[in-house]
Structure formats: C-alpha cells, structure tokens
Amino acid sequence: DQQVKQNSPSLSVQEGRISILNCDYTNSMFDYFLWYKKYPAEGPTFLISISSIKDKNEDGRFTVFLNKSAKHLSLHIVPSQPGDSAVYFCAASGRSARQLTFGSGTQLTVLP
Amino acid sequence: DAEITQSPRHKITETGRQVTLACHQTWNHNNMFWYRQDLGHGLRLIHYSYGVQDTNKGEVSDGYSVSRSNTEDLPLTLESAASSQTSVYFCASSDQSNTEAFFGQGTRLTVV
C-alpha cells in the first residue's frame, strides 16, 4: 500500500506557463515533505521542502503548498522552462524518522 | 567538494551470483540509505543506517544485506542475484539535523 502517491505519471506544459504537480499521502505521522527532481542517468536532487507547521514554502520559481487536512501537497513552478523537464518525486518523512518514503514520480515535459 | 559516489555505474551479472554495490560519501553524514528505482514504483527503500554498526531493513529488503563498518561506506550486497533485482540502485546520505538526503548517480544492475 503506497503511503505517498503521485497519481499523474506525466504532465506537459507550455514554456512560460505554470506547472502544478500533485502528491497525496496517507500516513498521518508524516510531518516533513520534500520534492526531488531527477534527470535521466543522474541521481535525484533536492528541490524544496515544507514542514507540517507551514502551509506554503517558496523558493524562486518553486512553491510548495501543503494541505494537512486533505493530506495533499503540490509543487508549483512559475514560469516553467524547458530545463525543468524532468521526473519529479514527492517524498515524506515522519517524526524522528530520517528515511524518506517516495511517490512514484511525475514526468514533467515543458514544451518550447 | 564533498560528494557521494557509487560504483560500478553499470553491471551485468548472472542469476545466483553474489553482487556488491559500493557507496562512498565524503560528507561525514551519519545517515545512509539504499533505494531501488523501478518504473511505476518510484524509489523504494532497501536498507538504511543511522551510524557505524547500525543497519535497518527497509520496505524491500529481502535478498539484500548491508554493513556499516565506517562512516563513509555502506556497501549493498545481493546474496544470490535474481532477475527481479534488475533495477537502478541509488545510495543517499543525510546528516543528523537535516532530512534532505543527497543522492549518488546510481548503479544500473542487470541480472541475466
């Protein structure tokens, strides 16, 4: 039973528009959430994170929103650029746990 | 610069053989992790370690083992390789105070 779910395997967006990637979780013990970006033949790289005490965290073009009551988080990329084309993984960890539980990933393609 | 390296990058082995994948980090991180990436499953945790002589089983640990004799290394051993273990393997590390993990570039393992 997947505790972190990314229900959209792929997403295509026009350059300059907003990309919205979604993630749902089922484990109420999760209190820290992260997004990773992965290019082919490379390891995942950390993008942005959010603690459960916040509902929004922003870093440049990237914003993560957390809705604890719905157990849902989303990553917004504005404006989207062709270099943003990659697989995006949502991840979560619980109190005192340092290991991450990942979703299955969403392939984002930004069209020029 | 500190880094995390995996070797080999690619390996082909036969069913039943013992295989060891190396992971070496120079961050001086206490926490180290092994994940496998498969289509539709994202990244799944195999084993993890919070420090020297500490090892723990993850979600998909059957058929794998790890040992932690120093801070820098966490080798992953497949005791008797099976075709189901054909995958891309990622090693990661993080320090005590941060949940964000740094990933290696991955090892693509094919079991024939």
Short mmCIF file of C-alpha atoms in Angstrom, two decimals:
data_model
loop_
_atom_site.label_atom_id
_atom_site.label_comp_id
_atom_site.label_asym_id
_atom_site.label_seq_id
_atom_site.Cartn_x
_atom_site.Cartn_y
_atom_site.Cartn_z
CA ASP A 1 0.00 0.00 0.00
CA GLN A 2 1.65 3.19 -1.20
CA GLN A 3 1.83 5.80 1.55
CA VAL A 4 2.84 8.55 -0.87
CA LYS A 5 1.01 8.74 -4.18
CA GLN A 6 1.58 10.71 -7.33
CA ASN A 7 -1.38 9.88 -9.50
CA SER A 8 -0.22 11.64 -12.65
CA PRO A 9 2.64 9.75 -14.35
CA SER A 10 3.15 12.60 -16.80
CA LEU A 11 2.39 16.28 -17.38
CA SER A 12 3.04 18.52 -20.38
CA VAL A 13 3.10 22.30 -20.08
CA GLN A 14 3.91 25.14 -22.44
CA GLU A 15 7.01 27.19 -21.67
CA GLY A 16 6.18 30.23 -19.54
CA ARG A 17 3.00 28.71 -18.10
CA ILE A 18 2.50 27.25 -14.64
CA SER A 19 3.27 23.60 -13.87
CA ILE A 20 1.36 22.03 -10.99
CA LEU A 21 2.47 18.66 -9.69
CA ASN A 22 0.35 16.90 -7.10
CA CYS A 23 1.04 14.43 -4.31
CA ASP A 24 -1.18 12.70 -1.75
CA TYR A 25 -0.17 10.84 1.40
CA THR A 26 -1.97 8.50 3.75
CA ASN A 27 0.28 8.31 6.81
CA SER A 28 -0.71 10.86 9.47
CA MET A 29 2.71 10.52 11.09
CA PHE A 30 4.42 12.24 8.17
CA ASP A 31 5.43 15.74 9.17
CA TYR A 32 8.08 16.77 6.65
CA PHE A 33 7.66 16.77 2.88
CA LEU A 34 10.16 17.19 0.07
CA TRP A 35 10.30 17.42 -3.70
CA TYR A 36 13.16 15.97 -5.69
CA LYS A 37 13.97 16.45 -9.35
CA LYS A 38 15.62 13.75 -11.46
CA TYR A 39 17.21 13.95 -14.89
CA PRO A 40 17.93 10.74 -16.88
CA ALA A 41 21.09 8.88 -15.80
CA GLU A 42 21.51 11.12 -12.75
CA GLY A 43 20.59 10.80 -9.10
CA PRO A 44 17.64 12.73 -7.65
CA THR A 45 18.45 16.24 -6.44
CA PHE A 46 16.66 18.05 -3.64
CA LEU A 47 14.41 20.88 -4.81
CA ILE A 48 12.26 22.23 -1.99
CA SER A 49 10.72 21.09 1.29
CA ILE A 50 7.98 22.01 3.74
CA SER A 51 7.36 21.24 7.38
CA SER A 52 3.89 20.34 8.60
CA ILE A 53 3.77 23.51 10.69
CA LYS A 54 3.62 25.54 7.47
CA ASP A 55 1.19 25.55 4.56
CA LYS A 56 3.45 27.20 2.00
CA ASN A 57 7.12 27.46 1.19
CA GLU A 58 8.56 29.43 -1.69
CA ASP A 59 11.98 29.37 -3.35
CA GLY A 60 12.29 31.40 -6.51
CA ARG A 61 10.09 29.88 -9.22
CA PHE A 62 9.16 26.94 -6.99
CA THR A 63 6.40 26.94 -4.38
CA VAL A 64 5.16 24.00 -2.36
CA PHE A 65 1.70 24.05 -0.78
CA LEU A 66 0.62 21.70 2.00
CA ASN A 67 -2.99 20.93 2.91
CA LYS A 68 -2.77 18.76 6.02
CA SER A 69 -6.50 18.15 6.37
CA ALA A 70 -6.61 16.75 2.84
CA LYS A 71 -3.20 15.06 3.16
CA HIS A 72 -2.23 16.72 -0.09
CA LEU A 73 0.71 18.74 -1.30
CA SER A 74 1.51 20.37 -4.60
CA LEU A 75 4.51 21.87 -6.32
CA HIS A 76 4.01 24.95 -8.47
CA ILE A 77 6.63 26.02 -10.98
CA VAL A 78 6.15 29.50 -12.42
CA PRO A 79 7.17 30.24 -15.10
CA SER A 80 8.01 26.81 -16.46
CA GLN A 81 11.18 26.48 -18.52
CA PRO A 82 12.34 23.71 -20.89
CA GLY A 83 15.17 22.92 -18.43
CA ASP A 84 12.53 21.99 -15.87
CA SER A 85 11.69 18.89 -17.92
CA ALA A 86 12.49 16.00 -15.58
CA VAL A 87 10.88 13.45 -13.29
CA TYR A 88 9.65 14.99 -10.03
CA PHE A 89 9.37 12.85 -6.92
CA CYS A 90 7.39 13.74 -3.84
CA ALA A 91 8.80 12.36 -0.56
CA ALA A 92 7.78 12.36 3.10
CA SER A 93 9.26 11.52 6.47
CA GLY A 94 7.83 11.10 9.95
CA ARG A 95 8.77 12.39 13.39
CA SER A 96 12.19 11.03 14.45
CA ALA A 97 12.46 9.08 11.20
CA ARG A 98 15.18 10.16 8.84
CA GLN A 99 14.36 7.84 5.96
CA LEU A 100 12.18 9.12 3.14
CA THR A 101 9.13 7.50 1.58
CA PHE A 102 8.81 8.40 -2.10
CA GLY A 103 5.97 8.61 -4.55
CA SER A 104 6.18 7.01 -8.00
CA GLY A 105 7.13 10.25 -9.75
CA THR A 106 5.67 12.55 -12.41
CA GLN A 107 7.43 13.16 -15.73
CA LEU A 108 7.18 16.87 -16.49
CA THR A 109 7.74 17.99 -20.08
CA VAL A 110 7.94 21.72 -20.74
CA LEU A 111 7.34 22.44 -24.41
CA PRO A 112 9.18 25.37 -26.03
CA ASP B 1 33.95 19.27 -2.57
CA ALA B 2 32.12 16.66 -0.55
CA GLU B 3 30.27 14.09 -2.59
CA ILE B 4 28.65 10.67 -2.69
CA THR B 5 29.85 8.17 -5.28
CA GLN B 6 28.56 4.81 -6.38
CA SER B 7 30.42 2.09 -8.19
CA PRO B 8 30.12 0.49 -10.59
CA ARG B 9 27.77 2.68 -12.68
CA HIS B 10 26.66 -0.31 -14.73
CA LYS B 11 26.87 -4.04 -14.02
CA ILE B 12 25.58 -7.18 -15.67
CA THR B 13 25.58 -10.35 -13.59
CA GLU B 14 24.18 -13.85 -13.77
CA THR B 15 21.36 -15.27 -11.70
CA GLY B 16 22.61 -16.77 -8.47
CA ARG B 17 25.82 -14.76 -8.25
CA GLN B 18 26.68 -12.59 -5.26
CA VAL B 19 27.00 -8.92 -6.16
CA THR B 20 28.17 -5.96 -4.09
CA LEU B 21 27.43 -2.36 -4.98
CA ALA B 22 29.65 0.26 -3.40
CA CYS B 23 28.61 3.61 -1.91
CA HIS B 24 31.11 6.12 -0.52
CA GLN B 25 30.33 9.57 0.87
CA THR B 26 32.67 12.31 1.99
CA TRP B 27 30.01 14.45 3.68
CA ASN B 28 30.71 12.75 7.03
CA HIS B 29 26.97 12.05 7.27
CA ASN B 30 25.67 9.64 9.88
CA ASN B 31 22.65 8.53 7.86
CA MET B 32 22.98 6.42 4.72
CA PHE B 33 20.31 4.77 2.59
CA TRP B 34 19.91 2.41 -0.33
CA TYR B 35 16.92 2.75 -2.69
CA ARG B 36 15.92 1.00 -5.88
CA GLN B 37 14.04 2.71 -8.69
CA ASP B 38 11.57 0.80 -10.82
CA LEU B 39 9.01 2.07 -13.29
CA GLY B 40 5.68 2.69 -11.58
CA HIS B 41 7.15 2.30 -8.10
CA GLY B 42 9.36 5.32 -7.72
CA LEU B 43 12.14 4.94 -5.19
CA ARG B 44 11.76 2.17 -2.62
CA LEU B 45 13.91 1.88 0.49
CA ILE B 46 16.02 -1.27 0.74
CA HIS B 47 18.20 -0.74 3.85
CA TYR B 48 19.39 2.19 5.89
CA SER B 49 21.91 3.02 8.58
CA TYR B 50 21.99 5.76 11.21
CA GLY B 51 25.64 5.24 12.11
CA VAL B 52 28.55 2.83 12.36
CA GLN B 53 27.43 -0.72 13.19
CA ASP B 54 23.76 0.28 12.79
CA THR B 55 21.69 -1.24 9.97
CA ASN B 56 17.94 -1.45 9.44
CA LYS B 57 15.62 -3.11 6.94
CA GLY B 58 13.53 -1.02 4.61
CA GLU B 59 10.42 -1.73 2.58
CA VAL B 60 12.05 -4.16 0.09
CA SER B 61 14.98 -5.72 1.99
CA ASP B 62 14.53 -9.40 1.05
CA GLY B 63 17.59 -10.71 -0.80
CA TYR B 64 19.76 -7.73 0.18
CA SER B 65 22.16 -7.01 3.03
CA VAL B 66 24.31 -4.07 4.15
CA SER B 67 27.08 -3.48 6.63
CA ARG B 68 28.38 -0.23 8.13
CA SER B 69 31.94 -0.54 9.40
CA ASN B 70 32.83 3.14 9.00
CA THR B 71 31.06 6.46 8.46
CA GLU B 72 31.91 6.80 4.77
CA ASP B 73 30.76 3.49 3.28
CA LEU B 74 27.55 1.45 3.04
CA PRO B 75 28.02 -1.44 0.58
CA LEU B 76 24.89 -3.23 -0.63
CA THR B 77 25.16 -6.98 -1.21
CA LEU B 78 22.79 -9.13 -3.23
CA GLU B 79 23.37 -12.58 -1.75
CA SER B 80 22.08 -14.52 -4.77
CA ALA B 81 21.07 -12.26 -7.63
CA ALA B 82 17.62 -12.76 -9.15
CA SER B 83 16.08 -11.30 -12.32
CA SER B 84 13.61 -9.40 -10.12
CA GLN B 85 16.58 -7.43 -8.77
CA THR B 86 17.29 -5.89 -12.17
CA SER B 87 16.89 -2.22 -11.33
CA VAL B 88 18.62 1.10 -10.84
CA TYR B 89 20.07 1.44 -7.35
CA PHE B 90 20.64 4.74 -5.58
CA CYS B 91 22.63 5.41 -2.46
CA ALA B 92 21.90 8.51 -0.38
CA SER B 93 23.14 10.19 2.78
CA SER B 94 21.98 12.86 5.20
CA ASP B 95 23.24 14.39 8.42
CA GLN B 96 21.70 14.31 11.89
CA SER B 97 19.90 17.62 11.66
CA ASN B 98 18.55 17.51 8.13
CA THR B 99 16.04 15.28 6.41
CA GLU B 100 17.21 16.34 2.94
CA ALA B 101 19.26 13.49 1.51
CA PHE B 102 21.98 13.72 -1.12
CA PHE B 103 21.94 11.02 -3.76
CA GLY B 104 24.63 9.28 -5.76
CA GLN B 105 24.39 8.95 -9.54
CA GLY B 106 23.05 5.42 -9.40
CA THR B 107 24.09 1.92 -10.43
CA ARG B 108 22.20 0.17 -13.20
CA LEU B 109 22.20 -3.55 -12.42
CA THR B 110 21.04 -6.17 -14.90
CA VAL B 111 20.62 -9.78 -13.77
CA VAL B 112 20.52 -12.24 -16.67
#
